[in-house]
Amino acid sequence: MKKHKIEINLEVYDSVSELPQDIQKLMNKAQKAREDAYAPYSRFRVGAALALQSGEIIIGNNQENAAFPSGLCAERVAIFHAGATNPNATIKTMAITARSLQYKVTEPIPPCGSCRQAIAEYEIKQESPIAIYFMGETGKVAKAASIGDLLPLLFDKSYL
Ligand code: THU
């Protein structure tokens, strides 16, 4: 029997104001997108913004459904939006922010497992890392330099 220890690396910033200007702008787009979320059931609004290498920004927000599993998270809406409209683009960065209508979200909200898997697919496809910055409504911002830091042992095409 062998034991494996997996290390992941995250950077945590005390506030959005500590981020580089371009990332602050991207987070601002994610915040705007968040307010357009369709989340009448959870009242938990999530916004995501992707910066492409070209400088173009692609957004997404969560889209809920009365049949709950038919809805989709902001991160997947954003990354599928990018895949559909810019199929050959390289995604450099993703910014994510969440706000609840029920409580103040002050901790960084990481993407769910399914979204991590979807992000991994595009990172592998483009053969370059996607940096992911995530936050709540206010407070700390966490940064993963690559999806591998949020989803170690991910499933990829090499297993097929
Ligand atoms: N949600 C996201 O948009 N992203 C995540 O990573 C976590 C959850 C959405 C899905 C649902 O509309 C609401 O937040 C509550 O789970």
XYZ file of N, CA, C and O and ligand atoms in Angstrom:
656
model
N 0.840 -1.202 0.000
C 0.000 0.000 0.000
C 0.878 1.257 0.000
O 1.865 1.309 0.720
N 0.518 2.189 -0.860
C 1.247 3.456 -0.904
C 0.293 4.581 -0.567
O -0.866 4.537 -0.985
N 0.766 5.565 0.140
C -0.083 6.720 0.420
C 0.332 7.871 -0.473
O 1.526 8.102 -0.662
N -0.654 8.561 -1.039
C -0.363 9.724 -1.880
C -0.914 10.963 -1.206
O -2.055 10.977 -0.777
N -0.091 11.983 -1.155
C -0.560 13.248 -0.603
C -0.661 14.217 -1.766
O 0.293 14.356 -2.536
N -1.810 14.873 -1.911
C -1.985 15.818 -3.012
C -2.006 17.226 -2.454
O -2.753 17.521 -1.522
N -1.163 18.078 -3.057
C -1.114 19.461 -2.591
C -1.833 20.345 -3.599
O -1.655 20.185 -4.806
N -2.646 21.248 -3.119
C -3.240 22.233 -4.024
C -2.791 23.619 -3.569
O -2.462 23.817 -2.398
N -2.773 24.548 -4.511
C -2.319 25.900 -4.187
C -3.423 26.898 -4.476
O -3.999 26.887 -5.563
N -3.704 27.750 -3.497
C -4.674 28.837 -3.682
C -4.033 30.111 -3.165
O -3.256 30.073 -2.209
N -4.383 31.222 -3.804
C -4.007 32.525 -3.234
C -5.288 33.136 -2.697
O -6.343 33.008 -3.309
N -5.207 33.802 -1.547
C -6.404 34.462 -1.003
C -6.094 35.942 -0.783
O -5.121 36.287 -0.110
N -6.913 36.776 -1.391
C -6.779 38.234 -1.262
C -7.841 38.730 -0.292
O -8.956 38.210 -0.273
N -7.504 39.727 0.505
C -8.461 40.222 1.506
C -9.663 40.906 0.879
O -10.755 40.880 1.436
N -9.449 41.526 -0.261
C -10.570 42.201 -0.918
C -10.278 42.352 -2.397
O -9.121 42.235 -2.846
N -11.342 42.636 -3.139
C -11.239 42.773 -4.585
C -10.276 43.909 -4.966
O -9.623 43.870 -6.017
N -10.129 44.872 -4.072
C -9.266 46.025 -4.372
C -7.786 45.637 -4.432
O -6.976 46.393 -4.948
N -7.456 44.450 -3.911
C -6.054 43.987 -3.975
C -5.714 43.327 -5.317
O -4.557 43.008 -5.580
N -6.737 43.086 -6.134
C -6.515 42.375 -7.404
C -5.971 43.327 -8.462
O -6.222 44.536 -8.416
N -5.255 42.802 -9.463
C -4.822 43.641 -10.580
C -6.043 44.277 -11.260
O -7.139 43.701 -11.233
N -5.830 45.441 -11.880
C -6.921 46.199 -12.505
C -7.779 45.361 -13.458
O -9.013 45.441 -13.419
N -7.122 44.574 -14.321
C -7.900 43.806 -15.318
C -8.780 42.757 -14.646
O -9.894 42.487 -15.106
N -8.317 42.214 -13.528
C -9.124 41.209 -12.820
C -10.279 41.900 -12.079
O -11.394 41.373 -12.019
N -10.019 43.088 -11.561
C -11.107 43.854 -10.923
C -12.214 44.136 -11.934
O -13.396 44.038 -11.630
N -11.800 44.489 -13.149
C -12.785 44.770 -14.211
C -13.585 43.518 -14.541
O -14.805 43.573 -14.736
N -12.875 42.402 -14.615
C -13.548 41.130 -14.929
C -14.537 40.762 -13.815
O -15.657 40.334 -14.089
N -14.111 40.957 -12.572
C -15.006 40.657 -11.442
C -16.215 41.578 -11.477
O -17.337 41.163 -11.160
N -16.009 42.800 -11.900
C -17.118 43.746 -12.034
C -18.141 43.242 -13.066
O -19.353 43.340 -12.855
N -17.654 42.675 -14.148
C -18.555 42.099 -15.174
C -19.314 40.907 -14.584
O -20.497 40.712 -14.880
N -18.609 40.108 -13.769
C -19.259 38.953 -13.134
C -20.352 39.441 -12.167
O -21.434 38.853 -12.091
N -20.072 40.526 -11.454
C -21.060 41.085 -10.515
C -22.293 41.578 -11.264
O -23.428 41.370 -10.829
N -22.062 42.213 -12.405
C -23.189 42.696 -13.229
C -24.003 41.497 -13.730
O -25.243 41.513 -13.671
N -23.305 40.483 -14.226
C -23.984 39.277 -14.736
C -24.776 38.607 -13.610
O -25.886 38.103 -13.827
N -24.198 38.595 -12.424
C -24.847 37.974 -11.258
C -26.237 38.558 -11.018
O -27.191 37.844 -10.716
N -26.353 39.860 -11.203
C -27.643 40.510 -10.935
C -28.694 40.165 -11.978
O -29.883 40.388 -11.764
N -28.274 39.605 -13.109
C -29.221 39.169 -14.136
C -29.524 37.678 -14.039
O -30.170 37.107 -14.926
N -29.010 37.025 -12.983
C -29.272 35.585 -12.813
C -30.778 35.346 -12.724
O -31.530 36.218 -12.256
N -31.185 34.174 -13.168
C -32.584 33.771 -12.987
C -32.590 32.714 -11.886
O -32.331 31.530 -12.148
N -32.763 33.171 -10.664
C -32.641 32.274 -9.510
C -33.788 32.473 -8.518
O -33.567 32.741 -7.334
N -35.047 32.335 -8.996
C -36.181 32.601 -8.107
C -36.357 31.545 -7.020
O -37.020 31.810 -6.012
N -35.779 30.360 -7.207
C -35.999 29.273 -6.247
C -34.977 29.298 -5.118
O -35.329 29.244 -3.948
N -33.703 29.393 -5.462
C -32.668 29.414 -4.409
C -32.447 30.823 -3.872
O -31.915 30.994 -2.787
N -32.814 31.818 -4.640
C -32.515 33.219 -4.301
C -31.011 33.409 -4.069
O -30.579 34.246 -3.281
N -30.235 32.576 -4.754
C -28.770 32.611 -4.677
C -28.275 32.908 -6.084
O -28.373 32.065 -6.980
N -27.808 34.124 -6.272
C -27.430 34.566 -7.618
C -25.925 34.443 -7.816
O -25.152 34.935 -6.991
N -25.566 33.813 -8.910
C -24.141 33.623 -9.213
C -23.855 34.232 -10.585
O -24.656 34.092 -11.519
N -22.719 34.921 -10.686
C -22.294 35.491 -11.963
C -20.886 35.030 -12.271
O -20.063 34.860 -11.363
N -20.625 34.816 -13.543
C -19.277 34.425 -13.968
C -18.907 35.249 -15.190
O -19.770 35.571 -16.018
N -17.640 35.603 -15.288
C -17.147 36.321 -16.476
C -15.827 35.682 -16.882
O -14.967 35.407 -16.042
N -15.708 35.449 -18.183
C -14.494 34.840 -18.730
C -13.756 35.866 -19.572
O -14.378 36.540 -20.404
N -12.448 35.959 -19.382
C -11.634 36.815 -20.249
C -10.953 35.929 -21.272
O -10.229 34.981 -20.920
N -11.190 36.204 -22.539
C -10.524 35.472 -23.615
C -9.191 36.144 -23.927
O -8.982 37.327 -23.601
N -8.310 35.402 -24.573
C -7.003 35.956 -24.944
C -7.154 37.220 -25.796
O -6.363 38.152 -25.688
N -8.185 37.255 -26.622
C -8.445 38.403 -27.508
C -8.847 39.653 -26.739
O -8.907 40.742 -27.306
N -9.185 39.490 -25.454
C -9.662 40.631 -24.658
C -11.178 40.619 -24.514
O -11.733 41.311 -23.661
N -11.839 39.811 -25.344
C -13.304 39.728 -25.252
C -13.715 39.104 -23.912
O -13.020 38.224 -23.393
N -14.837 39.566 -23.389
C -15.352 39.019 -22.127
C -16.690 38.337 -22.383
O -17.569 38.895 -23.054
N -16.820 37.128 -21.861
C -18.043 36.332 -22.037
C -18.633 36.096 -20.652
O -17.906 35.717 -19.726
N -19.920 36.311 -20.508
C -20.528 36.165 -19.166
C -21.509 34.992 -19.105
O -21.964 34.459 -20.119
N -21.829 34.651 -17.866
C -22.872 33.657 -17.610
C -23.447 33.900 -16.229
O -22.820 34.568 -15.397
N -24.636 33.402 -15.989
C -25.239 33.474 -14.653
C -26.131 32.254 -14.470
O -26.449 31.570 -15.443
N -26.498 31.953 -13.230
C -27.278 30.728 -13.041
C -28.695 30.882 -13.546
O -29.308 31.942 -13.429
N -29.173 29.812 -14.150
C -30.491 29.766 -14.778
C -31.252 28.603 -14.154
O -30.916 27.444 -14.388
N -32.234 28.936 -13.323
C -32.955 27.890 -12.596
C -34.222 27.464 -13.332
O -34.627 28.082 -14.324
N -34.820 26.405 -12.807
C -36.010 25.842 -13.448
C -36.904 25.254 -12.360
O -36.393 24.731 -11.359
N -38.214 25.308 -12.570
C -39.158 24.732 -11.606
C -38.879 23.235 -11.425
O -39.086 22.685 -10.342
N -38.396 22.585 -12.473
C -37.882 21.217 -12.350
C -36.404 21.387 -11.994
O -35.558 21.571 -12.879
N -36.093 21.418 -10.726
C -34.792 21.902 -10.234
C -33.563 21.408 -11.003
O -32.702 22.206 -11.345
N -33.438 20.091 -11.287
C -32.203 19.638 -11.952
C -32.041 20.165 -13.386
O -30.972 20.020 -13.968
N -33.099 20.747 -13.933
C -32.993 21.272 -15.302
C -32.273 22.617 -15.364
O -31.969 23.095 -16.457
N -32.013 23.224 -14.221
C -31.289 24.499 -14.208
C -29.800 24.287 -14.426
O -29.318 23.147 -14.502
N -29.075 25.393 -14.562
C -27.623 25.287 -14.775
C -26.890 26.397 -14.020
O -27.383 27.528 -13.917
N -25.708 26.038 -13.525
C -24.872 26.993 -12.777
C -24.289 28.060 -13.716
O -24.096 27.826 -14.919
N -23.931 29.185 -13.102
C -23.350 30.320 -13.831
C -22.074 29.942 -14.580
O -21.862 30.368 -15.718
N -21.234 29.153 -13.940
C -19.926 28.843 -14.525
C -20.080 28.046 -15.808
O -19.375 28.258 -16.792
N -21.033 27.076 -15.784
C -21.232 26.285 -17.007
C -21.955 27.089 -18.076
O -21.654 26.957 -19.261
N -22.882 27.943 -17.661
C -23.529 28.808 -18.659
C -22.446 29.641 -19.352
O -22.415 29.756 -20.580
N -21.514 30.171 -18.568
C -20.456 31.030 -19.129
C -19.517 30.239 -20.042
O -19.212 30.675 -21.160
N -19.075 29.098 -19.580
C -18.058 28.380 -20.362
C -18.683 27.746 -21.611
O -18.051 27.685 -22.676
N -19.945 27.332 -21.533
C -20.622 26.806 -22.732
C -20.940 27.956 -23.703
O -20.899 27.773 -24.920
N -21.242 29.110 -23.134
C -21.458 30.316 -23.941
C -20.182 30.615 -24.745
O -20.223 30.844 -25.959
N -19.036 30.544 -24.063
C -17.748 30.788 -24.744
C -17.489 29.710 -25.790
O -17.061 30.002 -26.916
N -17.768 28.456 -25.434
C -17.542 27.345 -26.365
C -18.408 27.475 -27.612
O -17.992 27.130 -28.714
N -19.623 28.000 -27.405
C -20.559 28.122 -28.524
C -20.228 29.307 -29.425
O -20.361 29.218 -30.652
N -19.803 30.418 -28.818
C -19.621 31.643 -29.615
C -18.179 31.859 -30.061
O -17.933 32.568 -31.036
N -17.226 31.276 -29.329
C -15.793 31.461 -29.649
C -15.088 30.105 -29.563
O -14.231 29.901 -28.699
N -15.459 29.181 -30.450
C -14.987 27.796 -30.276
C -13.472 27.619 -30.298
O -12.964 26.672 -29.728
N -12.753 28.541 -30.931
C -11.294 28.376 -31.009
C -10.532 29.328 -30.098
O -9.305 29.399 -30.164
N -11.249 30.032 -29.250
C -10.591 31.026 -28.388
C -9.890 30.358 -27.211
O -10.238 29.241 -26.809
N -8.903 31.068 -26.670
C -8.259 30.627 -25.439
C -8.831 31.443 -24.284
O -8.835 32.676 -24.333
N -9.322 30.745 -23.276
C -9.862 31.415 -22.080
C -8.708 31.606 -21.096
O -8.020 30.641 -20.748
N -8.482 32.831 -20.702
C -7.360 33.117 -19.794
C -7.809 33.040 -18.328
O -7.115 32.485 -17.494
N -8.955 33.677 -18.046
C -9.355 33.865 -16.648
C -10.862 33.734 -16.486
O -11.618 34.120 -17.383
N -11.268 33.218 -15.338
C -12.695 33.182 -14.990
C -12.871 33.873 -13.642
O -12.110 33.602 -12.707
N -13.843 34.778 -13.555
C -14.166 35.435 -12.273
C -15.572 34.998 -11.878
O -16.477 34.950 -12.724
N -15.750 34.667 -10.610
C -17.043 34.157 -10.112
C -17.426 34.924 -8.853
O -16.591 35.150 -7.965
N -18.687 35.305 -8.767
C -19.180 35.971 -7.554
C -20.599 35.508 -7.271
O -21.362 35.217 -8.207
N -20.954 35.432 -5.992
C -22.294 34.974 -5.616
C -22.898 35.906 -4.570
O -22.182 36.462 -3.733
N -24.211 36.060 -4.659
C -24.939 36.876 -3.676
C -26.244 36.166 -3.348
O -26.941 35.682 -4.244
N -26.555 36.113 -2.062
C -27.822 35.518 -1.631
C -28.788 36.620 -1.257
O -28.370 37.659 -0.726
N -30.065 36.399 -1.538
C -31.066 37.373 -1.089
C -31.445 37.088 0.357
O -32.232 37.800 0.956
N -30.865 36.012 0.936
C -31.204 35.616 2.311
C -30.144 35.939 3.354
O -30.450 36.096 4.515
N -28.898 35.991 2.937
C -27.827 36.304 3.903
C -26.668 36.942 3.151
O -26.601 36.888 1.927
N -25.773 37.548 3.894
C -24.629 38.227 3.274
C -23.530 37.206 3.004
O -23.014 36.579 3.937
N -23.199 37.024 1.741
C -22.165 36.043 1.386
C -20.796 36.725 1.475
O -20.448 37.541 0.612
N -20.047 36.386 2.509
C -18.758 37.061 2.733
C -17.568 36.134 2.481
O -16.425 36.569 2.552
N -17.862 34.848 2.236
C -16.770 33.898 1.960
C -16.714 33.610 0.463
O -17.745 33.624 -0.212
N -15.528 33.343 -0.069
C -15.435 32.988 -1.490
C -16.256 31.733 -1.790
O -16.200 30.766 -1.036
N -17.037 31.775 -2.866
C -17.887 30.634 -3.253
C -17.214 29.893 -4.411
O -17.140 30.399 -5.530
N -16.712 28.697 -4.134
C -16.028 27.950 -5.206
C -17.029 27.300 -6.156
O -18.163 27.025 -5.767
N -16.631 27.058 -7.397
C -17.537 26.385 -8.336
C -17.852 24.967 -7.872
O -16.999 24.302 -7.276
N -19.061 24.506 -8.162
C -19.471 23.153 -7.757
C -18.677 22.106 -8.542
O -17.994 22.423 -9.532
N -18.780 20.879 -8.135
C -18.013 19.792 -8.754
C -18.283 19.641 -10.249
O -17.353 19.436 -11.037
N -19.551 19.740 -10.639
C -19.876 19.585 -12.068
C -19.261 20.709 -12.890
O -18.788 20.487 -14.009
N -19.278 21.918 -12.337
C -18.675 23.051 -13.064
C -17.165 22.881 -13.150
O -16.561 23.199 -14.174
N -16.543 22.369 -12.099
C -15.091 22.130 -12.148
C -14.758 21.154 -13.273
O -13.802 21.333 -14.012
N -15.562 20.108 -13.386
C -15.326 19.122 -14.449
C -15.493 19.773 -15.824
O -14.713 19.514 -16.741
N -16.502 20.627 -15.958
C -16.736 21.301 -17.253
C -15.588 22.264 -17.569
O -15.104 22.319 -18.706
N -15.125 22.996 -16.573
C -14.003 23.930 -16.782
C -12.756 23.132 -17.192
O -12.013 23.521 -18.095
N -12.549 21.988 -16.530
C -11.379 21.142 -16.831
C -11.368 20.735 -18.310
O -10.319 20.724 -18.962
N -12.532 20.411 -18.836
C -12.629 19.984 -20.242
C -12.063 21.057 -21.171
O -11.316 20.764 -22.107
N -12.405 22.313 -20.887
C -11.963 23.416 -21.768
C -10.487 23.736 -21.546
O -9.776 24.098 -22.486
N -10.024 23.592 -20.321
C -8.602 23.827 -20.049
C -7.759 22.794 -20.798
O -6.743 23.129 -21.414
N -8.219 21.556 -20.774
C -7.490 20.484 -21.473
C -7.562 20.716 -22.985
O -6.565 20.605 -23.692
N -8.746 21.095 -23.455
C -8.941 21.332 -24.894
C -7.998 22.428 -25.399
O -7.373 22.305 -26.446
N -7.866 23.505 -24.654
C -7.061 24.638 -25.126
C -5.574 24.513 -24.758
O -4.756 25.326 -25.165
N -5.259 23.504 -23.970
C -3.875 23.211 -23.568
C -3.193 24.379 -22.877
O -1.995 24.617 -23.043
N -3.983 25.165 -22.121
C -3.368 26.204 -21.280
C -4.295 26.487 -20.105
O -5.519 26.335 -20.218
N -3.705 26.858 -18.972
C -4.504 26.986 -17.748
C -5.513 28.130 -17.776
O -5.297 29.149 -18.433
N -6.598 27.930 -17.052
C -7.588 28.987 -16.842
C -7.475 29.379 -15.365
O -7.708 28.545 -14.476
N -7.085 30.613 -15.110
C -7.018 31.086 -13.715
C -8.441 31.379 -13.244
O -9.239 31.955 -13.995
N -8.758 30.970 -12.032
C -10.126 31.129 -11.524
C -10.099 31.952 -10.239
O -9.453 31.575 -9.260
N -10.796 33.088 -10.272
C -10.933 33.946 -9.087
C -12.360 33.814 -8.604
O -13.293 33.949 -9.403
N -12.559 33.538 -7.315
C -13.940 33.407 -6.828
C -14.129 34.103 -5.490
O -13.235 34.131 -4.652
N -15.322 34.679 -5.349
C -15.646 35.434 -4.134
C -17.136 35.315 -3.841
O -17.897 34.743 -4.624
N -17.542 35.866 -2.690
C -18.960 35.968 -2.378
C -19.467 37.292 -2.915
O -19.184 37.663 -4.059
N -20.199 38.010 -2.056
C -20.640 39.345 -2.473
C -19.570 40.372 -2.095
O -19.290 41.303 -2.855
N -19.000 40.176 -0.896
C -17.935 41.057 -0.416
C -16.835 40.180 0.176
O -16.992 38.974 0.282
N -15.770 40.818 0.606
C -14.741 40.098 1.361
C -13.693 39.454 0.483
O -13.364 39.956 -0.592
N -13.187 38.339 0.994
C -12.015 37.704 0.386
C -12.281 37.190 -1.024
O -13.397 36.790 -1.353
N -11.202 37.181 -1.792
C -11.230 36.597 -3.132
C -10.156 35.511 -3.168
O -9.008 35.761 -2.784
N -10.540 34.312 -3.608
C -9.566 33.231 -3.738
C -9.196 33.076 -5.210
O -10.019 33.328 -6.103
N -7.949 32.674 -5.438
C -7.493 32.442 -6.817
C -6.860 31.055 -6.932
O -5.983 30.694 -6.142
N -7.328 30.303 -7.915
C -6.665 29.054 -8.300
C -6.029 29.330 -9.659
O -6.695 29.846 -10.562
N -4.758 29.007 -9.817
C -4.066 29.300 -11.079
C -4.523 28.375 -12.206
O -4.359 28.700 -13.383
N -5.108 27.248 -11.828
C -5.571 26.263 -12.818
C -6.666 25.423 -12.170
O -6.701 25.284 -10.938
N -7.510 24.818 -12.996
C -8.596 23.987 -12.450
C -8.041 22.796 -11.659
O -8.691 22.275 -10.753
N -6.814 22.392 -11.978
C -6.198 21.277 -11.252
C -6.116 21.535 -9.753
O -6.127 20.597 -8.949
N -6.061 22.802 -9.372
C -6.011 23.132 -7.946
C -7.388 23.011 -7.288
O -7.494 22.978 -6.063
N -8.445 23.031 -8.092
C -9.792 22.873 -7.523
C -10.330 21.461 -7.741
O -11.263 21.046 -7.064
N -9.752 20.751 -8.701
C -10.236 19.403 -9.008
C -9.067 18.452 -9.264
O -8.816 18.046 -10.402
N -8.351 18.123 -8.187
C -7.282 17.140 -8.383
C -7.924 15.795 -8.770
O -9.095 15.573 -8.466
N -7.207 14.943 -9.429
C -7.705 13.628 -9.849
C -8.915 13.738 -10.780
O -9.855 12.965 -10.687
N -8.888 14.739 -11.653
C -10.031 14.908 -12.536
C -10.080 13.810 -13.606
O -9.066 13.214 -13.958
N -11.273 13.574 -14.095
C -11.475 12.584 -15.158
C -11.256 13.261 -16.502
O -11.829 14.323 -16.765
N -10.415 12.681 -17.349
C -10.189 13.291 -18.665
C -10.185 12.233 -19.772
O -10.324 11.037 -19.496
N -9.987 12.709 -20.991
C -10.097 11.811 -22.158
C -9.074 10.690 -22.156
O -9.250 9.699 -22.858
N -8.010 10.833 -21.381
C -6.982 9.788 -21.377
C -7.529 8.462 -20.846
O -6.937 7.412 -21.061
N -8.648 8.531 -20.103
C -9.223 7.297 -19.552
C -10.192 6.617 -20.520
O -10.682 5.531 -20.237
N -10.512 7.292 -21.611
C -11.530 6.734 -22.522
C -10.904 5.751 -23.517
O -9.752 5.886 -23.880
N -24.772 27.661 -8.416
C -23.957 28.196 -9.366
O -24.398 28.931 -10.260
N -22.641 27.887 -9.301
C -22.081 27.062 -8.386
O -20.926 26.696 -8.514
C -22.868 26.622 -7.230
C -24.328 26.786 -7.357
C -26.200 27.967 -8.509
C -27.061 26.778 -8.874
C -28.386 27.175 -8.269
O -29.063 28.005 -9.212
C -28.016 28.014 -7.068
O -26.673 28.418 -7.263
C -28.124 27.285 -5.737
O -27.441 26.080 -5.763
